[in-house]
GROMACS .gro file of C-alpha atoms in nm:
model
  359
    1MET     CA    1   0.186   1.951   2.870
    2PHE     CA    2   0.270   2.069   2.517
    3HIS     CA    3   0.573   1.840   2.524
    4ASP     CA    4   0.348   1.545   2.613
    5LEU     CA    5   0.105   1.625   2.331
    6VAL     CA    6   0.383   1.645   2.074
    7GLN     CA    7   0.539   1.324   2.198
    8LEU     CA    8   0.201   1.150   2.192
    9ASN     CA    9   0.084   1.262   1.847
   10TYR     CA   10   0.389   1.360   1.642
   11ALA     CA   11   0.435   1.023   1.469
   12THR     CA   12   0.064   0.995   1.389
   13VAL     CA   13   0.046   1.344   1.238
   14ILE     CA   14   0.360   1.286   1.030
   15ILE     CA   15   0.225   0.954   0.896
   16ILE     CA   16  -0.111   1.105   0.804
   17GLY     CA   17   0.055   1.410   0.650
   18PHE     CA   18   0.272   1.199   0.420
   19MET     CA   19  -0.025   0.975   0.349
   20LEU     CA   20  -0.237   1.267   0.225
   21ILE     CA   21   0.053   1.397   0.014
   22PHE     CA   22   0.099   1.053  -0.140
   23ILE     CA   23  -0.273   1.018  -0.217
   24CYS     CA   24  -0.286   1.360  -0.383
   25THR     CA   25   0.020   1.298  -0.599
   26ASN     CA   26  -0.051   0.935  -0.697
   27GLN     CA   27  -0.397   0.884  -0.842
   28PHE     CA   28  -0.381   0.508  -0.901
   29PHE     CA   29  -0.719   0.401  -0.766
   30HIS     CA   30  -1.083   0.450  -0.847
   31LYS     CA   31  -1.217   0.778  -0.712
   32ASN     CA   32  -1.435   0.603  -0.452
   33ILE     CA   33  -1.140   0.414  -0.303
   34THR     CA   34  -0.925   0.728  -0.300
   35ASN     CA   35  -1.204   0.917  -0.122
   36LEU     CA   36  -1.224   0.644   0.144
   37PHE     CA   37  -0.851   0.672   0.211
   38VAL     CA   38  -0.882   1.051   0.237
   39LEU     CA   39  -1.184   1.017   0.469
   40ALA     CA   40  -1.002   0.770   0.696
   41SER     CA   41  -0.696   0.997   0.709
   42LEU     CA   42  -0.903   1.304   0.793
   43CYS     CA   43  -1.092   1.112   1.063
   44ILE     CA   44  -0.763   1.018   1.229
   45LEU     CA   45  -0.624   1.370   1.196
   46THR     CA   46  -0.944   1.515   1.345
   47LEU     CA   47  -0.930   1.264   1.630
   48VAL     CA   48  -0.572   1.369   1.707
   49ILE     CA   49  -0.680   1.735   1.727
   50VAL     CA   50  -0.988   1.654   1.936
   51ASP     CA   51  -0.791   1.434   2.177
   52SER     CA   52  -0.525   1.703   2.214
   53VAL     CA   53  -0.783   1.969   2.301
   54GLU     CA   54  -0.961   1.731   2.538
   55TYR     CA   55  -0.627   1.648   2.704
   56ARG     CA   56  -0.569   2.020   2.767
   57LEU     CA   57  -0.923   2.075   2.902
   58ALA     CA   58  -0.887   1.773   3.132
   59ALA     CA   59  -0.617   1.962   3.323
   60LEU     CA   60  -0.862   2.233   3.431
   61PRO     CA   61  -0.999   2.212   3.789
   62TYR     CA   62  -1.357   2.243   3.664
   63PRO     CA   63  -1.568   2.083   3.385
   64THR     CA   64  -1.644   2.269   3.063
   65THR     CA   65  -1.894   2.224   2.781
   66ALA     CA   66  -1.601   2.226   2.539
   67ARG     CA   67  -1.460   1.912   2.699
   68ILE     CA   68  -1.795   1.735   2.660
   69TRP     CA   69  -1.797   1.832   2.293
   70MET     CA   70  -1.444   1.704   2.241
   71SER     CA   71  -1.518   1.376   2.419
   72SER     CA   72  -1.839   1.325   2.219
   73ILE     CA   73  -1.658   1.383   1.891
   74GLY     CA   74  -1.378   1.149   1.998
   75TYR     CA   75  -1.615   0.869   2.096
   76SER     CA   76  -1.791   0.911   1.760
   77LEU     CA   77  -1.473   0.904   1.553
   78ARG     CA   78  -1.309   0.595   1.705
   79PRO     CA   79  -1.557   0.344   1.557
   80ALA     CA   80  -1.576   0.556   1.240
   81ILE     CA   81  -1.207   0.486   1.168
   82ILE     CA   82  -1.263   0.110   1.187
   83TYR     CA   83  -1.578   0.151   0.974
   84THR     CA   84  -1.380   0.320   0.695
   85ILE     CA   85  -1.123   0.039   0.709
   86ILE     CA   86  -1.408  -0.212   0.661
   87LEU     CA   87  -1.527  -0.018   0.356
   88LEU     CA   88  -1.174  -0.024   0.214
   89VAL     CA   89  -1.138  -0.398   0.269
   90THR     CA   90  -1.482  -0.503   0.145
   91ARG     CA   91  -1.555  -0.227  -0.111
   92GLU     CA   92  -1.925  -0.274  -0.038
   93GLU     CA   93  -2.203  -0.124  -0.249
   94ALA     CA   94  -2.370   0.200  -0.137
   95THR     CA   95  -2.676   0.022   0.007
   96ARG     CA   96  -2.465  -0.209   0.220
   97ARG     CA   97  -2.262   0.088   0.341
   98LEU     CA   98  -2.575   0.259   0.472
   99VAL     CA   99  -2.687  -0.054   0.656
  100MET     CA  100  -2.344  -0.101   0.813
  101ALA     CA  101  -2.343   0.265   0.923
  102VAL     CA  102  -2.646   0.219   1.153
  103PRO     CA  103  -2.440   0.125   1.465
  104LEU     CA  104  -2.214   0.422   1.390
  105VAL     CA  105  -2.510   0.661   1.392
  106LEU     CA  106  -2.651   0.509   1.712
  107ASN     CA  107  -2.313   0.543   1.883
  108MET     CA  108  -2.294   0.905   1.772
  109CYS     CA  109  -2.637   0.975   1.925
  110VAL     CA  110  -2.530   0.812   2.252
  111SER     CA  111  -2.201   1.004   2.257
  112PHE     CA  112  -2.358   1.344   2.199
  113SER     CA  113  -2.629   1.274   2.454
  114ALA     CA  114  -2.365   1.378   2.707
  115LEU     CA  115  -2.453   1.737   2.619
  116PHE     CA  116  -2.798   1.686   2.774
  117THR     CA  117  -2.779   1.381   3.002
  118ASP     CA  118  -2.530   1.162   3.188
  119ILE     CA  119  -2.646   0.834   3.030
  120ALA     CA  120  -2.317   0.800   2.840
  121PHE     CA  121  -2.070   1.000   3.048
  122SER     CA  122  -2.035   1.319   3.243
  123TYR     CA  123  -1.780   1.518   3.443
  124ALA     CA  124  -1.792   1.576   3.817
  125ARG     CA  125  -1.734   1.915   3.975
  126ASP     CA  126  -1.362   1.846   4.000
  127ASN     CA  127  -1.360   1.767   3.622
  128SER     CA  128  -1.310   1.392   3.678
  129PHE     CA  129  -1.465   1.155   3.425
  130VAL     CA  130  -1.784   0.970   3.524
  131ARG     CA  131  -1.892   0.683   3.299
  132GLY     CA  132  -2.268   0.633   3.258
  133PRO     CA  133  -2.473   0.319   3.184
  134LEU     CA  134  -2.394   0.349   2.813
  135GLY     CA  135  -2.040   0.467   2.866
  136TYR     CA  136  -1.888   0.178   2.673
  137ALA     CA  137  -2.106   0.232   2.364
  138ALA     CA  138  -1.811   0.352   2.155
  139PHE     CA  139  -1.601   0.049   2.248
  140VAL     CA  140  -1.891  -0.192   2.193
  141THR     CA  141  -1.948  -0.035   1.851
  142SER     CA  142  -1.577  -0.064   1.772
  143GLY     CA  143  -1.587  -0.428   1.880
  144PHE     CA  144  -1.887  -0.489   1.656
  145TYR     CA  145  -1.704  -0.343   1.357
  146LEU     CA  146  -1.394  -0.548   1.435
  147VAL     CA  147  -1.605  -0.866   1.431
  148LEU     CA  148  -1.771  -0.747   1.109
  149LEU     CA  149  -1.426  -0.687   0.960
  150LEU     CA  150  -1.324  -1.043   1.043
  151VAL     CA  151  -1.646  -1.194   0.901
  152SER     CA  152  -1.627  -0.979   0.587
  153THR     CA  153  -1.264  -1.075   0.530
  154ILE     CA  154  -1.334  -1.448   0.564
  155ARG     CA  155  -1.642  -1.427   0.343
  156ARG     CA  156  -1.472  -1.222   0.073
  157TYR     CA  157  -1.152  -1.422   0.049
  158GLN     CA  158  -1.241  -1.778   0.149
  159ASN     CA  159  -1.262  -1.881  -0.216
  160GLU     CA  160  -0.983  -1.659  -0.343
  161ASN     CA  161  -0.608  -1.686  -0.318
  162ASN     CA  162  -0.553  -1.328  -0.217
  163SER     CA  163  -0.283  -1.199   0.015
  164GLU     CA  164  -0.507  -0.901   0.088
  165ALA     CA  165  -0.688  -1.124   0.339
  166PHE     CA  166  -0.371  -1.148   0.548
  167ILE     CA  167  -0.334  -0.770   0.541
  168ALA     CA  168  -0.694  -0.726   0.656
  169ILE     CA  169  -0.646  -0.976   0.939
  170ALA     CA  170  -0.326  -0.800   1.048
  171VAL     CA  171  -0.517  -0.470   1.059
  172LEU     CA  172  -0.789  -0.646   1.260
  173VAL     CA  173  -0.544  -0.783   1.518
  174MET     CA  174  -0.370  -0.448   1.561
  175SER     CA  175  -0.705  -0.270   1.594
  176VAL     CA  176  -0.823  -0.513   1.863
  177ILE     CA  177  -0.503  -0.458   2.059
  178SER     CA  178  -0.536  -0.080   2.033
  179VAL     CA  179  -0.904  -0.082   2.143
  180VAL     CA  180  -0.819  -0.300   2.444
  181MET     CA  181  -0.522  -0.079   2.536
  182GLU     CA  182  -0.731   0.239   2.529
  183SER     CA  183  -1.043   0.087   2.688
  184PHE     CA  184  -0.892  -0.104   2.977
  185ALA     CA  185  -0.523  -0.013   3.011
  186GLY     CA  186  -0.553   0.366   2.985
  187TYR     CA  187  -0.310   0.417   2.695
  188ASP     CA  188  -0.402   0.735   2.508
  189GLY     CA  189  -0.355   0.785   2.133
  190VAL     CA  190  -0.305   0.418   2.052
  191ILE     CA  191  -0.611   0.394   1.824
  192ASN     CA  192  -0.494   0.706   1.639
  193THR     CA  193  -0.149   0.565   1.570
  194THR     CA  194  -0.279   0.219   1.484
  195GLY     CA  195  -0.532   0.366   1.240
  196ALA     CA  196  -0.269   0.585   1.074
  197VAL     CA  197  -0.024   0.298   1.031
  198SER     CA  198  -0.299   0.059   0.915
  199ILE     CA  199  -0.443   0.274   0.638
  200THR     CA  200  -0.095   0.381   0.522
  201PHE     CA  201   0.026   0.023   0.506
  202TYR     CA  202  -0.298  -0.086   0.337
  203TYR     CA  203  -0.270   0.194   0.081
  204LEU     CA  204   0.088   0.100  -0.001
  205TYR     CA  205  -0.012  -0.266  -0.029
  206LEU     CA  206  -0.293  -0.187  -0.275
  207ASN     CA  207  -0.055   0.040  -0.461
  208THR     CA  208   0.196  -0.240  -0.515
  209GLN     CA  209  -0.085  -0.471  -0.626
  210GLN     CA  210  -0.156  -0.239  -0.919
  211PHE     CA  211   0.162  -0.370  -1.083
  212LYS     CA  212   0.050  -0.732  -1.041
  213ARG     CA  213  -0.307  -0.701  -1.165
  214ASP     CA  214  -0.481  -0.646  -1.494
  215ALA     CA  215  -0.656  -0.308  -1.495
  216LEU     CA  216  -0.978  -0.428  -1.660
  217THR     CA  217  -1.047  -0.758  -1.483
  218ASN     CA  218  -0.836  -0.725  -1.164
  219THR     CA  219  -0.695  -1.071  -1.233
  220LEU     CA  220  -0.324  -1.138  -1.195
  221ASN     CA  221  -0.127  -1.035  -1.503
  222ARG     CA  222   0.107  -1.212  -1.744
  223ARG     CA  223   0.422  -1.124  -1.548
  224CYS     CA  224   0.276  -1.281  -1.233
  225PHE     CA  225   0.180  -1.588  -1.432
  226TYR     CA  226   0.542  -1.674  -1.508
  227LEU     CA  227   0.669  -1.570  -1.166
  228ASP     CA  228   0.410  -1.783  -0.987
  229ALA     CA  229   0.474  -2.075  -1.219
  230GLU     CA  230   0.835  -2.067  -1.107
  231ASN     CA  231   0.748  -2.021  -0.739
  232TYR     CA  232   0.491  -2.303  -0.740
  233ARG     CA  233   0.676  -2.540  -0.969
  234THR     CA  234   0.699  -2.816  -0.705
  235VAL     CA  235   0.321  -2.824  -0.642
  236LEU     CA  236   0.190  -2.720  -0.985
  237ASN     CA  237   0.017  -3.015  -1.149
  238ALA     CA  238  -0.231  -2.867  -1.398
  239VAL     CA  239  -0.262  -2.572  -1.634
  240LEU     CA  240  -0.582  -2.443  -1.796
  241CYS     CA  241  -0.593  -2.223  -2.104
  242ILE     CA  242  -0.917  -2.027  -2.153
  243ASP     CA  243  -1.013  -1.816  -2.453
  244LEU     CA  244  -1.331  -1.612  -2.502
  245ASN     CA  245  -1.507  -1.703  -2.826
  246ASN     CA  246  -1.589  -1.444  -3.093
  247LEU     CA  247  -1.434  -1.143  -2.918
  248LYS     CA  248  -1.331  -0.984  -3.251
  249ARG     CA  249  -1.688  -1.018  -3.379
  250ILE     CA  250  -1.819  -0.855  -3.062
  251ASN     CA  251  -1.569  -0.569  -3.082
  252ASP     CA  252  -1.634  -0.506  -3.452
  253GLY     CA  253  -2.012  -0.538  -3.434
  254GLN     CA  254  -2.097  -0.396  -3.090
  255GLY     CA  255  -1.793  -0.195  -2.991
  256HIS     CA  256  -1.498  -0.246  -2.760
  257GLU     CA  257  -1.703  -0.153  -2.454
  258GLU     CA  258  -1.921  -0.457  -2.515
  259GLY     CA  259  -1.608  -0.662  -2.572
  260ASP     CA  260  -1.474  -0.553  -2.235
  261ARG     CA  261  -1.808  -0.644  -2.079
  262ALA     CA  262  -1.785  -0.991  -2.232
  263ILE     CA  263  -1.435  -1.042  -2.091
  264CYS     CA  264  -1.541  -0.926  -1.744
  265THR     CA  265  -1.846  -1.153  -1.758
  266MET     CA  266  -1.626  -1.452  -1.832
  267VAL     CA  267  -1.393  -1.361  -1.546
  268SER     CA  268  -1.689  -1.337  -1.308
  269CYS     CA  269  -1.806  -1.682  -1.416
  270ILE     CA  270  -1.461  -1.829  -1.358
  271ARG     CA  271  -1.422  -1.667  -1.018
  272ARG     CA  272  -1.753  -1.807  -0.899
  273VAL     CA  273  -1.630  -2.163  -0.942
  274LEU     CA  274  -1.253  -2.120  -0.907
  275LYS     CA  275  -1.133  -2.382  -0.662
  276LYS     CA  276  -0.905  -2.307  -0.371
  277GLY     CA  277  -0.549  -2.366  -0.479
  278CYS     CA  278  -0.614  -2.236  -0.832
  279TYR     CA  279  -0.494  -1.897  -0.960
  280LEU     CA  280  -0.644  -1.698  -1.250
  281TYR     CA  281  -0.429  -1.482  -1.483
  282ARG     CA  282  -0.495  -1.266  -1.787
  283THR     CA  283  -0.213  -1.341  -2.028
  284GLY     CA  284  -0.352  -1.181  -2.344
  285GLY     CA  285  -0.647  -0.985  -2.481
  286ASP     CA  286  -0.909  -1.256  -2.431
  287GLU     CA  287  -0.678  -1.534  -2.317
  288PHE     CA  288  -0.662  -1.643  -1.955
  289MET     CA  289  -0.462  -1.910  -1.777
  290ILE     CA  290  -0.524  -2.096  -1.452
  291LEU     CA  291  -0.248  -2.256  -1.248
  292CYS     CA  292  -0.373  -2.548  -1.039
  293LEU     CA  293  -0.179  -2.650  -0.731
  294ARG     CA  294  -0.214  -2.993  -0.568
  295GLN     CA  295  -0.538  -3.063  -0.757
  296SER     CA  296  -0.669  -3.403  -0.856
  297GLU     CA  297  -0.755  -3.449  -1.222
  298GLU     CA  298  -1.119  -3.502  -1.122
  299ASN     CA  299  -1.125  -3.163  -0.946
  300VAL     CA  300  -0.982  -2.985  -1.247
  301VAL     CA  301  -1.227  -3.151  -1.487
  302SER     CA  302  -1.512  -3.064  -1.250
  303MET     CA  303  -1.400  -2.699  -1.244
  304ILE     CA  304  -1.395  -2.688  -1.625
  305GLN     CA  305  -1.751  -2.820  -1.635
  306ASP     CA  306  -1.855  -2.562  -1.376
  307ILE     CA  307  -1.703  -2.280  -1.583
  308LYS     CA  308  -1.886  -2.402  -1.893
  309SER     CA  309  -2.211  -2.421  -1.696
  310GLU     CA  310  -2.171  -2.065  -1.566
  311MET     CA  311  -2.088  -1.934  -1.914
  312ALA     CA  312  -2.399  -2.108  -2.054
  313LYS     CA  313  -2.605  -1.869  -1.842
  314THR     CA  314  -2.458  -1.572  -2.031
  315PRO     CA  315  -2.468  -1.462  -2.398
  316TYR     CA  316  -2.102  -1.564  -2.431
  317SER     CA  317  -1.897  -1.882  -2.451
  318CYS     CA  318  -1.535  -1.982  -2.407
  319ALA     CA  319  -1.299  -2.260  -2.509
  320ILE     CA  320  -1.098  -2.435  -2.238
  321GLY     CA  321  -0.795  -2.658  -2.266
  322MET     CA  322  -0.638  -2.859  -1.985
  323ALA     CA  323  -0.295  -3.011  -1.940
  324TYR     CA  324  -0.250  -3.236  -1.638
  325ALA     CA  325   0.097  -3.339  -1.524
  326LYS     CA  326   0.108  -3.717  -1.484
  327GLY     CA  327   0.484  -3.731  -1.468
  328ALA     CA  328   0.790  -3.512  -1.497
  329GLN     CA  329   0.689  -3.244  -1.747
  330SER     CA  330   0.827  -2.896  -1.802
  331PHE     CA  331   0.603  -2.595  -1.749
  332GLU     CA  332   0.645  -2.497  -2.112
  333ASN     CA  333   0.523  -2.840  -2.218
  334LEU     CA  334   0.215  -2.812  -1.995
  335CYS     CA  335   0.130  -2.469  -2.138
  336SER     CA  336   0.175  -2.596  -2.493
  337LYS     CA  337  -0.056  -2.894  -2.431
  338ALA     CA  338  -0.317  -2.673  -2.262
  339ASP     CA  339  -0.305  -2.432  -2.557
  340GLU     CA  340  -0.348  -2.716  -2.807
  341ALA     CA  341  -0.640  -2.858  -2.608
  342MET     CA  342  -0.802  -2.515  -2.597
  343TYR     CA  343  -0.784  -2.475  -2.975
  344ALA     CA  344  -0.921  -2.827  -3.018
  345ASP     CA  345  -1.212  -2.733  -2.792
  346LYS     CA  346  -1.271  -2.416  -2.993
  347VAL     CA  347  -1.281  -2.614  -3.322
  348SER     CA  348  -1.517  -2.866  -3.165
  349MET     CA  349  -1.752  -2.590  -3.047
  350LYS     CA  350  -1.754  -2.432  -3.394
  351LYS     CA  351  -1.843  -2.766  -3.553
  352MET     CA  352  -2.123  -2.818  -3.303
  353ALA     CA  353  -2.255  -2.467  -3.370
  354ALA     CA  354  -2.241  -2.528  -3.747
  355GLY     CA  355  -2.423  -2.859  -3.708
  356SER     CA  356  -2.693  -2.697  -3.498
  357SER     CA  357  -2.749  -2.421  -3.755
  358LEU     CA  358  -2.782  -2.676  -4.037
  359SER     CA  359  -3.035  -2.882  -3.846
   0.00000   0.00000   0.00000
């Protein structure tokens, strides 16, 4: 029996062990995200221990209260692992987290009701498992969270060009397969292994993304700008250059924290109207570039107007320049034209502001 337990759980324990070591020695993420990874890892590790104890107690010729405890904990932890993955993918606010945790709490109440009633499950005199009317509550709850994961992924990334969506969907597919295998095919430990591999892979993915993204705004960085320009050269037909107005004045008069807030506000405005097929990059202090793929000139002009409209709702403003490829033009030429158009827009805005102050 010990041989079977080791064979069943060894890979999962090793993965989680290395995962926890990696988290403790590489503090790249915000504390909340790190805590979620630690929580997910500990949930999986606890589930491995609980399942191992329950597996040993299942071999006894008579039922025990300890086995009921182990089963209740196991049924509570399975949906909890998927729930933590949802929190990692969506990074929801605290209020939303509490709302999403309601099914988890209900499932926990149903699972632990086995200590007092057989409505969820019980064990016969020969220690065989007997499923009650609510015996599938844990799997229904897991299914609910899997659907929620899919909806959250689509909602979060439908307007963004983010490969993280593909990672989330891959985790979703693997989780569905593992739930089905444990629920209906009788394969033990599959959810544990799937969860361990999923969070490890997701952690490593987010880790690699740190080298592609700007720390302040989470936009793609300057290095990615030139790499993507090369990768998308056959479908790239427009470049936008965006510059936040009066950043030096804001930094000098109100402090760099306010300057950072102004930059992040502009990024939020851009993201709200960024069209599918367009990528946003931070290439300098307050300078951002957008690569537009397979976009009509009308779409690009419309997006510029939308950005200006969103910025008008804030205390800040920005200058935008566009270069649209109407023939064979080099990328450097497009960037140069976009930069010139941006400076022309900035001069125009200053003249308009001066005219308004005089009147």
